[in-house]
CSV table of C-alpha atoms in Angstrom, one decimal:
chain,number,residue,atom,x,y,z
F,1,GLN,CA,74.5,50.8,112.2
F,2,ALA,CA,71.7,48.7,109.5
F,3,PHE,CA,68.2,50.5,110.0
F,4,ALA,CA,66.0,48.1,110.1
F,5,GLY,CA,62.6,47.5,107.1
F,6,LEU,CA,65.3,50.4,105.2
F,7,SER,CA,67.8,48.1,103.4
F,8,THR,CA,68.4,49.2,99.3
F,9,GLY,CA,71.8,47.5,98.7
F,10,PRO,CA,73.4,50.4,98.7
F,11,SER,CA,71.9,52.4,101.0
F,12,VAL,CA,73.5,53.0,104.5
F,13,VAL,CA,70.9,54.9,107.3
F,14,MET,CA,72.6,55.7,110.3
F,15,GLY,CA,71.8,56.8,113.6
F,16,ASN,CA,71.0,55.3,117.4
F,17,LEU,CA,68.3,53.2,117.6
F,18,CYS,CA,64.9,52.9,120.1
F,19,THR,CA,62.5,50.6,120.8
F,20,ARG,CA,59.8,52.9,120.3
F,21,PRO,CA,58.8,56.7,119.9
F,22,PRO,CA,59.8,58.5,123.2
F,23,SER,CA,56.0,59.5,123.7
F,24,VAL,CA,55.3,55.4,124.4
F,25,ASP,CA,55.1,54.2,127.6
F,26,GLN,CA,57.8,52.2,128.8
F,27,ASN,CA,56.2,49.8,130.6
F,28,ASP,CA,53.5,49.2,128.6
F,29,ARG,CA,56.8,46.5,126.2
F,30,GLU,CA,53.2,43.9,124.9
F,31,ALA,CA,51.5,46.8,122.7
F,32,PHE,CA,54.5,47.9,121.3
F,33,LYS,CA,56.3,44.8,120.7
F,34,HIS,CA,55.8,45.3,117.0
F,35,LEU,CA,57.1,47.8,116.6
F,36,LYS,CA,60.5,48.2,114.0
F,37,PRO,CA,63.6,50.6,115.6
F,38,MET,CA,63.2,54.2,115.5
F,39,PRO,CA,66.1,56.3,115.1
F,40,PRO,CA,65.9,59.9,117.7
F,41,GLY,CA,68.6,61.4,116.8
F,42,PRO,CA,69.4,62.9,113.8
F,43,THR,CA,68.8,61.0,110.5
F,44,VAL,CA,71.6,61.1,107.6
F,45,TYR,CA,70.2,59.1,104.4
F,46,LEU,CA,72.6,57.8,101.6
F,47,THR,CA,71.3,56.0,98.3
F,48,SER,CA,72.4,55.6,95.2
F,49,THR,CA,69.2,53.9,93.7
F,50,GLY,CA,65.9,55.4,95.8
F,51,PHE,CA,64.2,53.8,97.0
F,52,VAL,CA,62.6,50.4,95.5
F,53,THR,CA,59.3,49.3,97.8
F,54,GLU,CA,56.3,50.9,99.7
F,55,SER,CA,57.5,49.6,102.5
F,56,GLN,CA,60.7,51.6,102.2
F,57,TRP,CA,59.3,54.9,101.6
F,58,VAL,CA,56.5,54.6,105.0
F,59,ARG,CA,59.5,53.9,106.6
F,60,PHE,CA,60.5,56.6,105.4
F,61,ILE,CA,58.1,58.4,105.8
F,62,GLN,CA,57.4,57.8,109.6
F,63,VAL,CA,61.2,58.2,111.1
F,64,ILE,CA,61.3,61.7,109.8
F,65,LEU,CA,57.7,62.7,110.8
F,66,HIS,CA,58.8,61.0,113.9
F,67,ARG,CA,61.7,63.4,114.2
F,68,ARG,CA,59.3,66.5,113.6
F,69,GLY,CA,57.1,64.9,116.5
F,70,ALA,CA,54.1,64.6,114.7
F,71,LEU,CA,53.3,61.2,113.8
F,72,GLU,CA,51.0,59.5,115.9
F,73,SER,CA,52.1,56.2,117.0
F,74,GLU,CA,48.8,53.6,115.3
F,75,ASP,CA,50.4,54.9,111.9
F,76,LEU,CA,53.0,52.7,112.7
F,77,ALA,CA,50.9,50.5,112.5
F,78,ALA,CA,51.9,46.7,109.5
F,79,SER,CA,49.0,48.3,107.4
F,80,VAL,CA,50.1,52.0,107.2
F,81,THR,CA,50.7,52.7,103.3
F,82,ARG,CA,52.6,55.9,102.0
F,83,GLU,CA,49.3,57.2,100.8
F,84,GLY,CA,47.8,57.6,103.6
F,85,LEU,CA,50.9,58.9,105.2
F,86,VAL,CA,51.1,61.9,102.9
F,87,LYS,CA,47.1,63.0,102.8
F,88,LYS,CA,47.1,62.4,107.1
F,89,TYR,CA,50.1,64.0,107.2
F,90,ALA,CA,50.2,66.0,104.3
F,91,ALA,CA,50.5,69.5,106.1
F,92,GLU,CA,53.3,68.3,107.9
F,93,LEU,CA,55.7,67.7,105.1
F,94,LYS,CA,54.0,70.8,102.9
F,95,GLN,CA,56.5,72.4,105.6
F,96,LEU,CA,59.5,69.9,105.5
F,97,LYS,CA,62.9,71.6,103.7
F,98,VAL,CA,64.6,69.5,101.9
F,99,LEU,CA,68.9,70.0,100.7
F,100,TYR,CA,68.7,67.6,97.3
F,101,ILE,CA,72.6,67.7,95.8
F,102,ASN,CA,72.6,66.0,92.2
F,103,ASP,CA,76.6,64.8,92.3
F,104,ALA,CA,75.3,62.0,89.0
F,105,SER,CA,74.9,65.0,86.6
F,106,TYR,CA,78.9,65.7,88.1
F,107,HIS,CA,80.0,62.1,86.4
F,108,ARG,CA,77.5,62.2,83.2
F,109,PRO,CA,76.6,64.3,79.9
F,110,THR,CA,74.1,66.6,80.1
F,111,GLU,CA,72.3,65.2,77.9
F,112,MET,CA,72.2,62.0,79.4
F,113,MET,CA,71.1,63.4,82.6
F,114,VAL,CA,68.3,65.7,80.9
F,115,ALA,CA,66.9,62.9,79.1
F,116,GLY,CA,66.6,60.5,81.9
F,117,ARG,CA,65.0,62.8,84.1
F,118,ALA,CA,62.2,64.1,81.3
F,119,GLY,CA,58.7,63.3,81.6
F,120,THR,CA,55.6,64.9,83.2
F,121,GLY,CA,53.8,62.1,84.8
F,122,LYS,CA,54.1,60.7,88.4
F,123,VAL,CA,57.8,59.1,89.7
F,124,GLY,CA,57.0,55.1,89.2
F,125,ASP,CA,53.5,55.5,86.9
F,126,ASN,CA,53.4,53.3,85.3
F,127,GLY,CA,56.4,51.2,86.5
F,128,ASN,CA,58.6,54.3,85.4
F,129,LEU,CA,61.8,54.6,87.4
F,130,GLY,CA,60.8,58.6,86.9
F,131,ARG,CA,58.1,60.7,85.3
F,132,GLY,CA,58.5,58.9,82.1
F,133,PRO,CA,59.6,56.6,79.7
F,134,GLY,CA,63.1,56.1,80.1
F,135,THR,CA,63.6,58.2,83.5
F,136,TRP,CA,65.4,57.9,86.2
F,137,LEU,CA,64.7,58.3,89.6
F,138,PHE,CA,65.9,62.2,90.8
F,139,TRP,CA,65.1,62.0,94.6
F,140,ASP,CA,63.9,66.4,94.1
F,141,GLN,CA,61.0,64.5,91.8
F,142,ALA,CA,60.3,61.6,93.8
F,143,ILE,CA,59.7,63.4,97.2
F,144,GLU,CA,57.7,66.0,95.8
F,145,ASP,CA,55.4,63.2,93.6
F,146,LEU,CA,56.4,60.4,96.9
F,147,MET,CA,54.7,62.9,99.1
F,148,GLY,CA,53.6,65.4,99.4
F,149,VAL,CA,56.5,68.5,99.1
F,150,PRO,CA,56.7,72.1,97.2
F,151,PRO,CA,58.7,72.0,94.3
F,152,GLU,CA,59.9,75.2,96.3
F,153,ASN,CA,60.8,73.4,99.5
F,154,ILE,CA,63.9,71.6,97.4
């Protein structure tokens, strides 16, 4: 099933969908009709390119926080930003444990992969895909830089 708000071309998000967080009164449909569905069960994100918009990062963080039972209903608003979520939920995000499998390294020369991971900036700064000019997005670097997950938890 495609999940509204997270389509990035080759990306796939799977899971059962519900219409609102379980903490919301199910009879209050009018007040929450603007909310996007949240997967109620385990969620799997598969991608080869990463997220290409801030709204995709916002939705990803919302789903993760919701699954952990930490997301407050006001943080489902369209005006919520990635930076705002990361700041508000910093303590929760720092507790995440992430398994990162970089299968791209299996298919490419080591020198190419090392060059793609180089750089000392933050992912996305100055229009770069990764941490510097000519670098690529690597999920471990992006989750650290854009969500505040400590490198030792990845």
